[in-house]
XYZ file of C-alpha atoms in Angstrom:
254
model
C 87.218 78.781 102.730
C 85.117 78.061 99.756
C 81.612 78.414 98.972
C 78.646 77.356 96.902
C 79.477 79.995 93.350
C 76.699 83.191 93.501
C 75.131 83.486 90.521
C 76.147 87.037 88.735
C 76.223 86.134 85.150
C 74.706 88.531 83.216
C 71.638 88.412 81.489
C 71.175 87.537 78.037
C 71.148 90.930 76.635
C 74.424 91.245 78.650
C 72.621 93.639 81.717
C 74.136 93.194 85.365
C 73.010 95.218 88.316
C 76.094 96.766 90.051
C 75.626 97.996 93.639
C 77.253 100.766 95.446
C 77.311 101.011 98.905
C 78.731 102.144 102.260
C 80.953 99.673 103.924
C 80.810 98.422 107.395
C 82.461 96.283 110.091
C 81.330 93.231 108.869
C 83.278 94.086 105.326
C 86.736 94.067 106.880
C 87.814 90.339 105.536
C 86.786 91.806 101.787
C 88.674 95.232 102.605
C 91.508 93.233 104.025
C 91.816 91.362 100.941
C 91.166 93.564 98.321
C 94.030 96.189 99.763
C 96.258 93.191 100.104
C 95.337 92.375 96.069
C 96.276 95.836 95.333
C 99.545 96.001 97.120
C 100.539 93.167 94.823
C 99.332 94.941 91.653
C 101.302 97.925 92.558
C 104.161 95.806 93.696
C 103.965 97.242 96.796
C 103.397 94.268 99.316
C 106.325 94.622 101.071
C 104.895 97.232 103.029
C 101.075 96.073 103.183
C 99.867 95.415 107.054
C 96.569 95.289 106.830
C 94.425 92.462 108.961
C 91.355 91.872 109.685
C 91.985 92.747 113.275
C 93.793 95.929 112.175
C 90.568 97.514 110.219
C 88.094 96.676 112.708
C 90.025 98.765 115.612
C 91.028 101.150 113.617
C 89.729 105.016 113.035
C 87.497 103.559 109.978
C 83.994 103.167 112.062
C 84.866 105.365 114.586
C 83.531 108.312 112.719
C 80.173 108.978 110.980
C 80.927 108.692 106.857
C 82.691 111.128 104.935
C 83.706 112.479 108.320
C 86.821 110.316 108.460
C 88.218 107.500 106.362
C 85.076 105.917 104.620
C 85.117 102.823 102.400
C 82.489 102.555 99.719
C 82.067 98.846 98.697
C 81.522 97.893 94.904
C 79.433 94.828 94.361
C 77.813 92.910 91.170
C 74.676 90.343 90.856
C 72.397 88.836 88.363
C 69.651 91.459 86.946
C 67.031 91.376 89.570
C 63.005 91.865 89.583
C 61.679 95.151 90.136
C 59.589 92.823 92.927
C 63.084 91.745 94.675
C 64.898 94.968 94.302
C 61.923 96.796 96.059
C 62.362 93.915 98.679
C 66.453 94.352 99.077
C 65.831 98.339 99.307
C 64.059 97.847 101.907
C 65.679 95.335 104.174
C 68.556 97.998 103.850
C 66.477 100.804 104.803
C 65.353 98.670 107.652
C 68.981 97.532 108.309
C 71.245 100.864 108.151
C 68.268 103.120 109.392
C 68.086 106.687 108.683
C 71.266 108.411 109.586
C 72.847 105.861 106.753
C 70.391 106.990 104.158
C 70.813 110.580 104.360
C 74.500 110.538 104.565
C 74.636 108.371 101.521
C 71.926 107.079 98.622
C 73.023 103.973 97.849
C 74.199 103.727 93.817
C 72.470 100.718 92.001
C 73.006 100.951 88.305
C 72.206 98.219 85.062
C 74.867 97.992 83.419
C 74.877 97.034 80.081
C 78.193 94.787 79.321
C 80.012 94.336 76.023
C 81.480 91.392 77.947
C 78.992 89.718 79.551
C 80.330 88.584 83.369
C 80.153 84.711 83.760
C 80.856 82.622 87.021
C 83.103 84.381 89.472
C 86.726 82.729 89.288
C 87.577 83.011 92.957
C 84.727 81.926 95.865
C 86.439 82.703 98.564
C 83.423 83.503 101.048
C 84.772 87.116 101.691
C 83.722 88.161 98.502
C 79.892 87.287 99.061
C 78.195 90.596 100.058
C 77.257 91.093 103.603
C 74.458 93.131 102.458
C 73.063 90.442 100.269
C 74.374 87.332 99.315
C 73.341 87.388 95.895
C 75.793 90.196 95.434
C 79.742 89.435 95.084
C 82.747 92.269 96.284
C 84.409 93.451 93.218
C 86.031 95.831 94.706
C 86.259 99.419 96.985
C 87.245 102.695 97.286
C 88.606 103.828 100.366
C 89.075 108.021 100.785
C 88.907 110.991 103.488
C 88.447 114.132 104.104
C 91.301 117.005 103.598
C 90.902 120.481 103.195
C 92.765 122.993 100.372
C 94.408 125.981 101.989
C 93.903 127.901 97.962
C 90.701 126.843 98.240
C 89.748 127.640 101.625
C 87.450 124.864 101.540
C 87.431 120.369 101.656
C 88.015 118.039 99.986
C 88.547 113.779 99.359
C 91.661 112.276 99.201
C 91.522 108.609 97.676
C 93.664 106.663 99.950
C 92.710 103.425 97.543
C 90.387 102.420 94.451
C 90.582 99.052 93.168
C 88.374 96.183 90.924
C 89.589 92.736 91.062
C 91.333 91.781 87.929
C 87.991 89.329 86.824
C 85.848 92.435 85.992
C 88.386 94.899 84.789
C 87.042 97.241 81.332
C 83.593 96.583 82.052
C 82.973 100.190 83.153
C 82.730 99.523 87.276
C 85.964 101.702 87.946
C 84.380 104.365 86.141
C 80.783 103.920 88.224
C 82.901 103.913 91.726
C 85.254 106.924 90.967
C 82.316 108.645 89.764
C 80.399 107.889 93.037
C 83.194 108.904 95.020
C 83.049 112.597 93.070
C 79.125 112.567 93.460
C 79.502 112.733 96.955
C 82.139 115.076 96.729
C 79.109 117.664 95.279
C 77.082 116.758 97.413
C 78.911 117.442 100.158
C 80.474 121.209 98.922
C 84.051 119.541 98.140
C 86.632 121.792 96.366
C 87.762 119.035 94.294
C 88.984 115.369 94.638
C 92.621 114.156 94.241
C 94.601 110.809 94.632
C 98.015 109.471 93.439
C 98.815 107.122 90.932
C 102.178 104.987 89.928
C 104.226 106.387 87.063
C 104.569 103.217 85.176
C 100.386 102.448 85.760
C 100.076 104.194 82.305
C 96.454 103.165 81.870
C 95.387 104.271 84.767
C 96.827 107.394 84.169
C 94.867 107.198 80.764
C 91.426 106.295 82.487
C 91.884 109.451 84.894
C 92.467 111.573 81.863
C 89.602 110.503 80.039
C 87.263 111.416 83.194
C 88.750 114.835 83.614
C 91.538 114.344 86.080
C 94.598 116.511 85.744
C 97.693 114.664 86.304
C 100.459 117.192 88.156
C 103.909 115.742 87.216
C 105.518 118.984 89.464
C 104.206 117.421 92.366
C 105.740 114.384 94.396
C 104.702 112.248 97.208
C 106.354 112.986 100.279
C 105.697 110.690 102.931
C 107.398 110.248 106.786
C 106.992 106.469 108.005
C 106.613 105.658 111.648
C 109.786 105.396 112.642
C 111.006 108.536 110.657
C 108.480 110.428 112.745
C 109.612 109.434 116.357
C 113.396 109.814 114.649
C 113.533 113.536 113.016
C 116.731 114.633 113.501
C 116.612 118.090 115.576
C 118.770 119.519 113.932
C 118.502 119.353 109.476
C 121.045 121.453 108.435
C 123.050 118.141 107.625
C 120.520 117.413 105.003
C 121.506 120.370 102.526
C 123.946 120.290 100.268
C 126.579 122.915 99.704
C 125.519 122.922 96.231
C 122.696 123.665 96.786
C 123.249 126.070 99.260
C 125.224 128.114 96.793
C 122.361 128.315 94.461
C 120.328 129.775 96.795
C 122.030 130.837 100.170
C 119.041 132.400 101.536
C 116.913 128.755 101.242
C 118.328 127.558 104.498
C 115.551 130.060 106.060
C 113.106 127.197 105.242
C 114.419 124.777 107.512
């Protein structure tokens, strides 16, 4: 469904406000839709299921944030007044109430462009902010808790982090990653850690040149649904007798 275009060009000195904030039921159509964007980007939407109805039953707002799986919503707009940002602070003060504020400060930054943002290309009404319509979804970061058995101590683990194609190299990936590892701080995480595809070289690049160490030793091991009720009893089948001659005591482990 279409809708009337929000205004989020940037000023003429090439400023745009860019919004942070803590996502809630009412997002799920954006969510929804920006996951199912970034299954396609990573060539990966053969095994996307994500709904609408999915999100909003599932574990995401049934615990307080950064307790559980917590989605952090990334949103643009037209510079504002000081006079209407002091009025849309407090609508969400009045709106999310106390518990919201103290578990997270909502991020609003001016960003200065080098490409100034014009008309957004796709209106699809999910995009317009619940928060306030003069904002438009760019994008999200979903992420949970874990906890480091070295480091005795927890962490986040970025599940997703993603900015529509339109507003890509303006700087907002770096503002929502960096929000992400704020909180982290705040909160007495040992560090921060997601995956990324091999062949997603800049990516790779754009974690680098934050700080991020990439661990090529490591690999993603995963166990889908079915491959959990179906674990054989018995795994001795699985090793090789190659490799049980390079190491005959290594059987232990299984």
């Amino acid at each position: 469904m279409a809708t009337a275009a929000v205004d989020i060009s940037s000023s003429s000195d090439g400023k745009t406000t860019v919004t942070v904030r803590l996502a809630t039921g009412k997002d799920v159509s954006a969510i929804a839709v920006l996951a199912r964007e970034l299954a396609d980007f990573e060539k990966l939407a053969h095994i996307c299921e994500v709904t609408d109805a999915k999100l909003l039953e599932s574990s995401l707002w049934k615990q307080p944030a950064f307790q559980g799986p917590t989605v952090l919503m990334l949103e643009v707009a037209a510079p504002q007044s000081d006079d209407e940002e002091e009025e849309q602070q407090q609508q969400q003060r009045d709106q999310q109430g106390v518990v919201v504020q103290e578990a997270f400060e909502e991020v609003v930054r001016e960003l200065n462009l080098t490409r100034p943002l014009k008309e957004d290309p796709d209106t699809d009404s999910c995009f317009r902010s619940t928060a306030d319509e003069r904002r438009i979804v760019v994008g999200f970061a979903l992420f949970f808790p874990n906890y480091s058995s070295f480091l005795a101590t927890g962490g986040f683990w970025i599940d997703a982090l993603y900015v529509r194609e339109a507003y890509r190299g303006r700087g907002l990936g770096t503002i929502l990653l960096k929000t992400v590892a704020k909180q982290a701080v705040r909160l007495g995480a040992g560090r921060v850690e997601w995956c990324a595809l091999d062949w997603n070289v800049k990516a790779i690049k754009f974690y680098q040149a934050l700080g991020a160490a990439v661990l090529p030793e490591c690999r993603l091991c995963r166990l889908t649904v079915s491959n959990l009720l179906f674990i054989p009893s018995s795994t001795s089948h699985l090793i090789t007798n190659q490799f049980l001659q390079q190491d005959s005591s290594s059987s232990d482990m299984y």
